[in-house]
Amino acid sequence: MTADGRFPGPGTQDADSPAEATAPALSGAPGSTGTARVNASDGVTASDGAWLRVHPASPFVRGWVALAAIGFFFGRDIFERSLQGRPLFEDGFAGRVPWLVAAGGTVLLVAVISFVLTWYFTKYQVAGGYVRVNTGFLFRQQRQARLDRVQAIDIVQPLLARIFGLAELKFEVADAGESAVRLAYLKIDEARQLRATILARAAGIGEDMENPGAPAAEAPEHPVLSVPPSRLVGSLLLSDQSFFVVVGGVASVVLSAVTDNRAFYFYLIPAALGLAASYWNLFNKGYNFTAAISLDGIRLRYGLLDTQAQTLPPGRIQALKISQPPLWRPFGWYRIQVNVAGYGLVDNAGEASARTTLLPVGTLDDAMAMLSLVLPDPGTGQPAEVFGAGLTGLDAGAGFTTTPRRARFLAPLGWRRNGFTATDTALLIRSGRWWRQLVVVPHQRTQSMALHQGPLARRFRVADLVLHTTAGPVVPRLTQAGLDEARALFDAQSARARLARTRQTTEQWLRQVAPQADAGAVDGQDPPSAPPGSDGEPAVPTQAPPRQQQEGPHHG
């Protein structure tokens, strides 16, 4: 903890970093008149807001499955004959060769033409405060996203795209059921350049007056942590699913020995296959996981075959959950998951899980370091004691209000663990005796609340308080709180949320938390870039808003 009561920072950063590393954004943010662009072919810039095309190899990278299907359809018979030891060509094949070649050539030509048309009619533009993508030949479609409403930007590189040096950009907005805009594919350097431009505009950095129309350079970053592969493998082997599979295997062996029926062993086959597939997916997604902090947000990189780079602008995380399974406790490992608008509604469950994981497995110091990036101002002068009690405490210390003793029969193991406390900036909810969880919800991210009380809860005069945020793996729910305490928290949290929303919003976050950064960019000066805990000024993403005063309970 630093002298001003903030979380300790992940490290230090050179305070003399050049101003070019944090170059201002292009014009075109809301309220501006011009638009700058980077030409995808020659790398020069222009200010006319013209439409640009993606890389010519993009349709082939996306449609390689169609080409493989064509090859399989025409070569399947030859392949099967070679495996069976039969002649590769049957009698009379020579007479059909011209027709087969003509059919195959026609199908291949149609596929290539469709690829070319797809590339030709796929264009994108960054202008007027929006990023727009036009697609489609017969059925035209335009998708757009406001730059100052972009929740996160991901750079995705499937294996084939990595071979060609290409990358896909995914722009997430608050109300998108899937990625609002998907731009595939660009050269990796151009993708990073475009991401830096979008994030600079979303942050609210103004245009460089000495070089109008110049693209924003990628902001420098400071590494925070990385997850060793050995720890990742250990966390998978000690996961809950491994425990239940082992228990199921032991039960199958015992039942087979008792009943003298070997059929129980067959139940292990699908379980083993499913476990292996799950292990591979988690290992592939979590391999080489690294986290860094930059002026444009929290940067996450991970992936073995398909790599992904996420950038989460500060303040866009709606809720955070730190969890610890029982088998991880001897090693002191924790997992952090978050709710980000747009991330919780991804159709692919595996992809959604990877994109909402802020830390797949880490030590207590790692968890605190990541928490300091999400919540730079903990709102209390004793963050180590308060958040430490939320993760490990079993009593009512550090200001936590727990389930009253009269309701211990409803949760005989967890009634002293379940509890809540509120700092000036966030509400903390802890739960679980064996599967420990700490949920952190910034006050300004509280969208609505509800009190739930069933028949047994009425009998013991307790209630559950549910906080509503965006969809995701984190479900903020305070269980079995005393009825009077739950009502008081309902009123107080309403007041805190209303006050926090008037003081901080997500749009143009850099202008709000560090107005001098924009002025410094315009005047050619270096904006603050040192992370909290360093000898220099705090980094812009970790600059805390003014601490709010606690209000008495009243209805919001």
Coordinates of C-alpha atoms in Angstrom, one line a residue:
M1 CA 0.0 0.0 0.0
T2 CA 1.3 3.4 -0.9
A3 CA 1.3 6.4 1.4
D4 CA -1.9 7.8 0.0
G5 CA -3.8 4.6 0.7
R6 CA -3.8 3.1 -2.8
F7 CA -3.0 -0.4 -3.9
P8 CA 0.7 -1.0 -4.4
G9 CA 1.5 -0.7 -8.1
P10 CA 2.9 -3.5 -10.2
G11 CA 6.2 -1.7 -10.7
T12 CA 7.8 1.3 -12.1
Q13 CA 8.1 2.8 -15.6
D14 CA 10.5 5.2 -17.1
A15 CA 9.2 8.7 -16.5
D16 CA 11.2 10.1 -19.4
S17 CA 9.4 8.0 -22.1
P18 CA 9.1 10.0 -25.3
A19 CA 6.0 11.9 -26.2
E20 CA 5.7 10.0 -29.5
A21 CA 4.9 6.9 -27.6
T22 CA 1.7 8.5 -26.5
A23 CA 0.9 10.5 -29.6
P24 CA -2.6 12.0 -29.7
A25 CA -5.4 10.5 -31.6
L26 CA -6.6 11.4 -35.0
S27 CA -9.2 13.9 -35.6
G28 CA -12.7 12.6 -36.1
A29 CA -13.8 12.1 -32.5
P30 CA -17.2 13.5 -31.6
G31 CA -17.1 17.2 -32.1
S32 CA -14.2 17.3 -34.5
T33 CA -14.3 18.0 -38.2
G34 CA -11.6 16.0 -39.9
T35 CA -10.7 12.4 -40.2
A36 CA -7.3 10.8 -40.6
R37 CA -6.6 7.4 -42.0
V38 CA -3.8 5.0 -42.7
N39 CA -3.6 3.7 -46.2
A40 CA -3.5 -0.1 -46.0
S41 CA -1.4 -0.3 -49.2
D42 CA 1.4 2.2 -48.8
G43 CA 1.2 3.2 -45.2
V44 CA 0.7 7.0 -45.9
T45 CA -1.9 9.0 -44.1
A46 CA -4.8 11.1 -45.4
S47 CA -7.5 13.2 -43.9
D48 CA -10.4 12.7 -46.3
G49 CA -12.1 9.8 -44.4
A50 CA -12.0 7.5 -47.5
W51 CA -13.1 3.9 -47.3
L52 CA -10.3 1.3 -47.1
R53 CA -10.1 -2.3 -48.0
V54 CA -8.8 -5.2 -45.9
H55 CA -5.9 -7.3 -46.9
P56 CA -6.4 -9.2 -50.2
A57 CA -5.6 -12.5 -48.5
S58 CA -8.5 -12.1 -46.1
P59 CA -11.2 -14.1 -47.9
F60 CA -8.8 -17.0 -48.4
V61 CA -7.8 -17.0 -44.7
R62 CA -11.5 -17.0 -43.8
G63 CA -12.6 -19.4 -46.5
W64 CA -9.9 -22.1 -46.4
V65 CA -12.5 -24.5 -45.1
A66 CA -14.5 -24.2 -48.3
L67 CA -11.4 -24.9 -50.4
A68 CA -10.6 -27.9 -48.3
A69 CA -14.2 -29.1 -48.7
I70 CA -13.9 -28.9 -52.5
G71 CA -10.6 -30.8 -52.4
F72 CA -12.1 -33.5 -50.2
F73 CA -15.2 -33.9 -52.4
F74 CA -13.2 -34.5 -55.5
G75 CA -10.4 -36.5 -53.9
R76 CA -12.3 -38.6 -51.4
D77 CA -12.7 -41.6 -53.8
I78 CA -9.0 -41.7 -54.7
F79 CA -8.0 -41.5 -51.1
E80 CA -10.3 -44.3 -50.1
R81 CA -9.0 -46.5 -52.9
S82 CA -5.4 -45.9 -51.9
L83 CA -6.2 -47.0 -48.3
Q84 CA -7.9 -50.2 -49.6
G85 CA -5.1 -51.1 -51.9
R86 CA -7.3 -50.8 -55.0
P87 CA -6.3 -49.1 -58.2
L88 CA -6.5 -45.3 -57.9
F89 CA -8.6 -45.0 -61.0
E90 CA -11.4 -47.3 -62.0
D91 CA -12.2 -48.6 -65.5
G92 CA -13.6 -45.9 -67.8
F93 CA -12.2 -43.1 -65.7
A94 CA -10.2 -41.6 -68.6
G95 CA -13.4 -40.9 -70.4
R96 CA -14.8 -38.8 -67.5
V97 CA -11.6 -36.9 -66.8
P98 CA -12.6 -33.9 -69.0
W99 CA -16.0 -33.6 -67.3
L100 CA -14.5 -33.9 -63.8
V101 CA -11.8 -31.3 -64.6
A102 CA -14.4 -29.0 -66.0
A103 CA -16.7 -29.4 -63.0
G104 CA -13.8 -29.0 -60.5
G105 CA -12.5 -26.0 -62.4
T106 CA -15.9 -24.4 -62.4
V107 CA -16.5 -24.9 -58.7
L108 CA -13.0 -23.6 -57.9
L109 CA -13.5 -20.6 -60.2
V110 CA -16.8 -19.7 -58.6
A111 CA -15.1 -20.0 -55.1
V112 CA -12.2 -17.8 -56.1
I113 CA -14.6 -15.2 -57.7
S114 CA -16.7 -15.2 -54.6
F115 CA -13.6 -14.6 -52.5
V116 CA -12.5 -11.7 -54.7
L117 CA -15.9 -10.1 -54.6
T118 CA -16.0 -10.6 -50.8
W119 CA -12.7 -8.7 -50.6
Y120 CA -13.7 -6.0 -53.0
F121 CA -17.0 -5.2 -51.2
T122 CA -15.5 -5.3 -47.7
K123 CA -14.5 -1.8 -46.7
Y124 CA -13.9 0.0 -43.5
Q125 CA -13.8 3.7 -42.4
V126 CA -12.9 5.6 -39.3
A127 CA -14.6 8.9 -39.5
G128 CA -17.0 11.2 -37.6
G129 CA -16.4 9.4 -34.3
Y130 CA -17.4 6.0 -35.7
V131 CA -15.7 2.9 -37.1
R132 CA -17.8 1.5 -39.9
V133 CA -17.5 -1.8 -41.9
N134 CA -19.4 -2.5 -45.1
T135 CA -19.7 -6.1 -46.2
G136 CA -21.7 -8.2 -48.7
F137 CA -22.2 -8.4 -52.5
L138 CA -25.8 -9.5 -52.9
F139 CA -26.9 -8.7 -49.3
R140 CA -25.2 -5.5 -48.2
Q141 CA -24.6 -4.8 -44.5
Q142 CA -23.0 -1.9 -42.6
R143 CA -21.9 -2.2 -39.0
Q144 CA -20.7 0.7 -37.0
A145 CA -19.6 1.5 -33.5
R146 CA -19.1 4.8 -31.7
L147 CA -15.5 5.3 -30.7
D148 CA -16.3 6.7 -27.3
R149 CA -18.6 3.8 -26.5
V150 CA -16.1 1.1 -27.4
Q151 CA -15.8 -1.2 -24.4
A152 CA -12.8 -3.2 -25.6
I153 CA -10.7 -4.0 -28.7
D154 CA -9.2 -7.4 -29.3
I155 CA -6.6 -8.4 -31.8
V156 CA -7.2 -12.1 -32.8
Q157 CA -4.7 -14.2 -34.8
P158 CA -5.9 -17.7 -35.8
L159 CA -3.1 -20.0 -36.8
L160 CA -3.5 -19.5 -40.5
A161 CA -3.6 -15.7 -40.1
R162 CA -0.4 -15.8 -38.1
I163 CA 1.3 -17.6 -40.9
F164 CA 0.3 -14.8 -43.3
G165 CA 1.1 -12.1 -40.7
L166 CA -2.5 -11.0 -40.5
A167 CA -4.9 -10.2 -37.6
E168 CA -8.6 -9.5 -36.9
L169 CA -9.9 -6.6 -34.9
K170 CA -13.0 -7.0 -32.7
F171 CA -14.7 -3.9 -31.4
E172 CA -17.0 -4.5 -28.4
V173 CA -19.8 -2.1 -27.4
A174 CA -22.1 -2.1 -24.5
D175 CA -25.3 -3.4 -26.2
A176 CA -23.8 -5.9 -28.7
G177 CA -24.9 -9.5 -28.5
E178 CA -21.8 -10.3 -30.5
S179 CA -18.8 -8.2 -31.6
A180 CA -20.2 -4.9 -32.8
V181 CA -17.6 -4.7 -35.6
R182 CA -15.2 -7.4 -36.8
L183 CA -12.5 -6.3 -39.2
A184 CA -10.7 -9.2 -40.8
Y185 CA -8.0 -9.2 -41.8
L186 CA -5.3 -6.5 -41.6
K187 CA -1.6 -6.7 -41.4
I188 CA -0.6 -7.1 -37.8
D189 CA 1.2 -3.7 -37.7
E190 CA -1.8 -1.9 -39.3
A191 CA -4.2 -3.7 -36.8
R192 CA -2.1 -2.4 -33.9
Q193 CA -2.0 1.1 -35.4
L194 CA -5.8 1.2 -35.9
R195 CA -6.4 -0.1 -32.4
A196 CA -4.1 2.6 -31.0
T197 CA -6.0 5.2 -32.9
I198 CA -9.4 4.0 -31.8
L199 CA -8.4 3.7 -28.1
A200 CA -6.8 7.2 -28.2
R201 CA -10.0 8.7 -29.5
A202 CA -12.1 6.7 -27.0
A203 CA -9.8 8.0 -24.3
G204 CA -10.4 11.6 -25.4
I205 CA -6.8 12.6 -26.5
G206 CA -7.0 15.6 -28.8
E207 CA -5.3 16.0 -32.2
D208 CA -1.6 16.9 -32.5
M209 CA -1.7 20.5 -33.7
E210 CA 1.8 20.3 -35.0
N211 CA 1.0 17.3 -37.2
P212 CA -2.7 17.3 -37.9
G213 CA -4.0 14.0 -39.3
A214 CA -1.1 12.0 -38.0
P215 CA -2.2 8.5 -36.7
A216 CA -1.8 7.8 -33.0
A217 CA 1.2 5.7 -32.1
E218 CA 0.7 2.6 -29.9
A219 CA 1.1 3.7 -26.3
P220 CA 4.0 2.1 -24.3
E221 CA 3.1 -0.5 -21.8
H222 CA 4.4 -1.7 -18.5
P223 CA 4.4 -5.5 -17.8
V224 CA 2.4 -6.5 -14.7
L225 CA 2.6 -10.3 -14.6
S226 CA 2.8 -13.5 -16.6
V227 CA 1.5 -17.0 -15.8
P228 CA 4.1 -19.7 -16.1
P229 CA 3.0 -22.8 -18.1
S230 CA 3.8 -25.1 -15.1
R231 CA 1.3 -23.2 -12.9
L232 CA -1.3 -23.3 -15.6
V233 CA -0.9 -27.1 -15.9
G234 CA -1.1 -27.5 -12.2
S235 CA -4.2 -25.4 -11.9
L236 CA -5.9 -27.6 -14.5
L237 CA -4.9 -30.8 -12.8
L238 CA -6.2 -29.5 -9.5
S239 CA -9.5 -28.1 -11.0
D240 CA -12.9 -29.1 -9.8
Q241 CA -13.6 -31.2 -12.9
S242 CA -10.5 -33.3 -12.3
F243 CA -11.7 -34.0 -8.8
F244 CA -15.1 -35.1 -10.0
V245 CA -13.7 -37.2 -12.8
V246 CA -11.4 -39.0 -10.3
V247 CA -14.3 -39.6 -8.0
G248 CA -16.3 -41.0 -10.9
G249 CA -13.4 -43.3 -11.9
V250 CA -13.0 -44.6 -8.4
A251 CA -16.8 -45.2 -8.2
S252 CA -16.7 -47.1 -11.5
V253 CA -13.9 -49.3 -10.4
V254 CA -15.7 -50.1 -7.1
L255 CA -19.0 -50.9 -8.8
S256 CA -17.2 -53.0 -11.4
A257 CA -15.5 -55.0 -8.6
V258 CA -18.6 -55.4 -6.5
T259 CA -21.1 -56.3 -9.3
D260 CA -18.5 -58.1 -11.5
N261 CA -19.8 -56.0 -14.4
R262 CA -17.1 -54.5 -16.6
A263 CA -19.6 -52.2 -18.3
F264 CA -19.0 -49.5 -15.8
Y265 CA -15.5 -48.9 -17.3
F266 CA -17.2 -47.7 -20.5
Y267 CA -18.6 -44.7 -18.7
L268 CA -15.0 -43.5 -18.2
I269 CA -14.4 -43.2 -21.9
P270 CA -16.6 -40.1 -22.7
A271 CA -15.6 -38.5 -19.4
A272 CA -11.9 -38.9 -20.2
L273 CA -12.4 -37.6 -23.8
G274 CA -14.4 -34.6 -22.5
L275 CA -11.8 -33.9 -19.8
A276 CA -9.0 -34.0 -22.4
A277 CA -10.8 -31.7 -24.7
S278 CA -11.5 -29.3 -21.8
Y279 CA -7.9 -29.4 -20.7
W280 CA -6.6 -28.7 -24.2
N281 CA -9.0 -25.7 -24.6
L282 CA -8.1 -24.2 -21.3
F283 CA -4.4 -24.7 -21.9
N284 CA -4.6 -23.4 -25.4
K285 CA -6.4 -20.3 -24.3
G286 CA -4.4 -19.6 -21.1
Y287 CA -0.9 -20.4 -22.5
N288 CA 1.6 -17.6 -22.3
F289 CA -0.9 -15.3 -20.5
T290 CA 0.6 -11.9 -19.8
A291 CA -0.9 -8.7 -18.5
A292 CA 0.4 -5.1 -18.9
I293 CA -0.9 -1.6 -18.2
S294 CA -0.8 1.2 -20.7
L295 CA -2.3 4.6 -21.2
D296 CA -5.0 3.0 -23.3
G297 CA -6.0 0.4 -20.8
I298 CA -5.2 -3.1 -19.5
R299 CA -3.6 -5.3 -22.1
L300 CA -4.0 -9.1 -22.0
R301 CA -2.2 -11.5 -24.4
Y302 CA -2.7 -15.3 -24.4
G303 CA -2.9 -18.3 -26.7
L304 CA -0.8 -21.2 -28.0
L305 CA -2.1 -21.8 -31.6
D306 CA -4.7 -19.0 -31.9
T307 CA -3.3 -15.9 -30.1
Q308 CA -5.4 -13.0 -28.9
A309 CA -4.5 -9.6 -27.5
Q310 CA -7.2 -7.7 -25.6
T311 CA -7.2 -4.1 -24.5
L312 CA -9.7 -3.1 -21.8
P313 CA -10.1 0.7 -21.4
P314 CA -10.2 1.7 -17.7
G315 CA -13.6 1.9 -16.2
R316 CA -15.2 -0.5 -18.7
I317 CA -15.2 -3.5 -16.3
Q318 CA -18.6 -3.7 -14.7
A319 CA -17.9 -6.3 -11.9
L320 CA -15.0 -8.5 -10.8
K321 CA -14.8 -11.9 -9.1
I322 CA -11.8 -13.4 -7.3
S323 CA -12.4 -17.1 -6.6
Q324 CA -10.3 -19.9 -5.0
P325 CA -11.3 -23.6 -5.4
P326 CA -10.4 -25.7 -2.4
L327 CA -7.7 -27.6 -4.1
W328 CA -5.9 -24.4 -5.0
R329 CA -5.8 -23.2 -1.4
P330 CA -2.6 -25.0 -0.3
F331 CA -0.8 -23.2 -3.2
G332 CA -2.4 -19.8 -2.6
W333 CA -3.8 -19.6 -6.2
Y334 CA -6.7 -17.4 -7.3
R335 CA -8.7 -16.8 -10.5
I336 CA -10.1 -13.4 -11.6
Q337 CA -13.1 -13.1 -13.9
V338 CA -14.8 -9.9 -15.0
N339 CA -18.0 -8.7 -16.6
V340 CA -17.4 -6.5 -19.6
A341 CA -20.3 -5.1 -21.7
G342 CA -20.6 -7.2 -24.8
Y343 CA -18.3 -10.1 -23.6
G344 CA -20.9 -12.1 -21.7
L345 CA -23.1 -12.7 -24.8
V346 CA -20.6 -14.5 -27.0
D347 CA -22.1 -17.6 -28.6
N348 CA -19.0 -19.6 -28.1
A349 CA -18.8 -20.5 -24.4
G350 CA -15.1 -21.2 -24.5
E351 CA -14.3 -17.9 -26.2
A352 CA -16.5 -16.0 -23.7
S353 CA -14.7 -17.7 -20.8
A354 CA -11.3 -16.8 -22.1
R355 CA -12.2 -13.2 -22.9
T356 CA -13.8 -12.6 -19.5
T357 CA -10.8 -14.1 -17.6
L358 CA -8.6 -11.3 -16.2
L359 CA -6.2 -13.8 -14.5
P360 CA -6.5 -17.6 -15.1
V361 CA -4.4 -18.5 -12.1
G362 CA -2.1 -16.4 -9.9
T363 CA -0.8 -15.8 -6.4
L364 CA -2.3 -13.4 -4.0
D365 CA 0.2 -10.7 -5.1
D366 CA -0.9 -11.3 -8.7
A367 CA -4.6 -11.0 -7.8
M368 CA -3.9 -7.7 -5.9
A369 CA -1.9 -6.3 -8.8
M370 CA -4.7 -7.0 -11.2
L371 CA -7.3 -5.6 -8.8
S372 CA -5.2 -2.4 -8.5
L373 CA -5.6 -1.9 -12.3
V374 CA -9.4 -2.3 -12.2
L375 CA -9.9 -0.4 -9.0
P376 CA -6.9 2.0 -8.7
D377 CA -8.6 3.8 -5.8
P378 CA -9.8 1.2 -3.3
G379 CA -11.7 3.8 -1.3
T380 CA -10.1 2.9 2.0
G381 CA -7.0 3.7 3.9
Q382 CA -6.4 0.0 4.7
P383 CA -6.8 -1.9 1.3
A384 CA -4.6 -4.8 2.3
E385 CA -6.7 -5.6 5.5
V386 CA -10.1 -5.0 3.8
F387 CA -9.5 -7.0 0.6
G388 CA -7.4 -9.6 2.5
A389 CA -10.3 -10.2 4.8
G390 CA -12.6 -10.5 1.8
L391 CA -10.4 -13.2 0.4
T392 CA -9.4 -15.2 3.4
G393 CA -11.2 -13.8 6.5
L394 CA -13.9 -15.9 8.3
D395 CA -14.9 -13.3 10.9
A396 CA -16.6 -10.0 10.9
G397 CA -13.4 -8.1 11.0
A398 CA -12.2 -5.4 8.5
G399 CA -15.8 -3.9 8.5
F400 CA -17.5 -6.9 7.0
T401 CA -21.1 -7.5 8.0
T402 CA -21.9 -11.2 8.0
T403 CA -25.0 -13.4 8.2
P404 CA -26.6 -13.1 11.6
R405 CA -26.1 -16.0 14.0
R406 CA -29.9 -16.8 14.0
A407 CA -29.6 -17.9 10.4
R408 CA -26.6 -20.2 10.9
F409 CA -28.8 -23.2 10.3
L410 CA -29.4 -22.0 6.7
A411 CA -25.6 -22.0 6.0
P412 CA -23.9 -24.0 8.9
L413 CA -20.5 -23.7 7.2
G414 CA -20.6 -20.4 5.5
W415 CA -22.7 -18.1 7.7
R416 CA -19.6 -16.4 9.2
R417 CA -18.0 -16.2 5.7
N418 CA -20.9 -14.6 3.8
G419 CA -20.8 -10.9 4.2
F420 CA -20.3 -7.5 2.7
T421 CA -18.6 -4.1 3.2
A422 CA -18.5 -0.9 1.2
T423 CA -15.6 1.4 0.6
D424 CA -15.8 4.8 -0.9
T425 CA -15.5 3.4 -4.4
A426 CA -16.8 -0.2 -4.4
L427 CA -19.1 -2.7 -2.8
L428 CA -17.4 -6.0 -1.7
I429 CA -19.3 -9.2 -1.3
R430 CA -17.7 -12.4 0.0
S431 CA -19.1 -15.8 0.1
G432 CA -18.3 -19.5 0.3
R433 CA -16.5 -21.6 3.0
W434 CA -14.8 -24.1 0.7
W435 CA -15.2 -22.4 -2.7
R436 CA -14.3 -18.9 -1.7
Q437 CA -15.4 -15.9 -3.7
L438 CA -14.9 -12.1 -3.4
V439 CA -17.1 -10.0 -5.8
V440 CA -16.1 -6.3 -6.3
V441 CA -18.6 -3.9 -7.9
P442 CA -17.6 -0.3 -8.4
H443 CA -20.4 2.0 -7.3
Q444 CA -20.9 3.6 -10.6
R445 CA -21.4 0.2 -12.3
T446 CA -24.5 -0.6 -10.2
Q447 CA -27.3 -0.5 -12.7
S448 CA -30.2 -1.7 -10.4
M449 CA -30.8 -3.8 -7.3
A450 CA -33.4 -6.2 -5.9
L451 CA -34.2 -7.7 -2.5
H452 CA -35.1 -11.4 -2.6
Q453 CA -36.7 -13.2 0.4
G454 CA -38.2 -16.7 0.4
P455 CA -40.3 -18.5 3.1
L456 CA -37.3 -19.7 5.0
A457 CA -35.6 -16.4 4.7
R458 CA -38.7 -14.7 6.2
R459 CA -38.7 -17.2 9.0
F460 CA -35.1 -16.3 10.0
R461 CA -35.4 -12.6 9.0
V462 CA -32.7 -12.6 6.3
A463 CA -32.8 -11.5 2.7
D464 CA -30.6 -11.7 -0.5
L465 CA -29.5 -8.5 -2.3
V466 CA -28.9 -8.9 -6.0
L467 CA -27.0 -6.2 -8.0
H468 CA -27.7 -6.1 -11.7
T469 CA -24.8 -5.5 -14.1
T470 CA -24.0 -6.6 -17.6
A471 CA -24.1 -10.3 -18.5
G472 CA -21.1 -12.3 -17.7
P473 CA -19.6 -14.9 -15.3
V474 CA -19.9 -12.5 -12.3
V475 CA -23.3 -12.5 -10.5
P476 CA -23.1 -10.0 -7.6
R477 CA -25.4 -11.5 -5.0
L478 CA -25.3 -11.0 -1.2
T479 CA -26.8 -14.1 0.4
Q480 CA -28.5 -14.4 3.8
A481 CA -27.9 -10.9 5.1
G482 CA -29.9 -9.7 8.0
L483 CA -33.1 -8.1 6.9
D484 CA -32.4 -4.7 8.5
E485 CA -28.8 -4.7 7.2
A486 CA -30.0 -5.7 3.7
R487 CA -32.5 -2.8 3.7
A488 CA -30.0 -0.3 4.9
L489 CA -27.5 -1.5 2.3
F490 CA -30.1 -1.2 -0.4
D491 CA -30.7 2.5 0.5
A492 CA -27.1 3.3 1.0
Q493 CA -25.9 1.6 -2.2
S494 CA -28.5 3.4 -4.2
A495 CA -27.2 6.7 -3.0
R496 CA -23.6 5.7 -3.5
A497 CA -24.3 4.6 -7.1
R498 CA -26.1 7.7 -8.0
L499 CA -23.4 9.9 -6.6
A500 CA -20.6 7.9 -8.3
R501 CA -22.3 8.1 -11.7
T502 CA -22.5 11.9 -11.5
R503 CA -18.8 12.0 -10.9
Q504 CA -17.4 9.5 -13.4
T505 CA -18.6 8.0 -16.7
T506 CA -16.8 5.8 -19.2
E507 CA -16.9 8.1 -22.2
Q508 CA -13.7 10.1 -22.8
W509 CA -12.2 8.7 -19.7
L510 CA -8.8 10.3 -20.2
R511 CA -10.3 13.8 -20.3
Q512 CA -12.1 13.1 -17.0
V513 CA -9.4 11.6 -14.9
A514 CA -6.4 13.5 -16.3
P515 CA -7.3 16.6 -18.3
Q516 CA -3.7 17.6 -18.2
A517 CA -2.8 14.6 -20.4
D518 CA -4.7 16.0 -23.3
A519 CA -3.1 19.4 -22.8
G520 CA 0.3 17.8 -22.6
A521 CA -0.3 16.0 -25.8
V522 CA -1.3 19.1 -27.6
D523 CA 1.6 21.1 -26.3
G524 CA 4.1 18.3 -27.1
Q525 CA 4.6 17.4 -23.4
D526 CA 4.7 13.9 -22.0
P527 CA 1.5 12.8 -20.3
P528 CA 1.9 11.0 -17.0
S529 CA 2.8 7.4 -17.6
A530 CA 4.2 5.9 -14.3
P531 CA 2.1 3.2 -12.7
P532 CA 0.9 3.7 -9.1
G533 CA 3.6 2.9 -6.5
S534 CA 6.4 4.4 -8.6
D535 CA 8.4 7.5 -7.7
G536 CA 6.7 9.4 -10.5
E537 CA 3.1 10.4 -11.0
P538 CA 0.4 7.7 -11.2
A539 CA -0.4 6.3 -14.7
V540 CA -3.4 7.8 -16.4
P541 CA -5.4 4.5 -16.3
T542 CA -4.8 4.2 -12.5
Q543 CA -5.6 7.8 -11.7
A544 CA -8.3 7.8 -9.1
P545 CA -11.3 10.1 -9.2
P546 CA -12.0 12.3 -6.1
R547 CA -13.1 10.1 -3.2
Q548 CA -16.7 10.4 -2.5
Q549 CA -18.2 11.1 0.9
Q550 CA -20.3 8.5 2.6
E551 CA -24.0 9.4 2.8
G552 CA -26.5 8.2 5.2
P553 CA -29.2 5.7 4.2
H554 CA -31.9 7.1 2.1
H555 CA -33.9 5.9 -0.9
G556 CA -32.3 6.5 -4.4

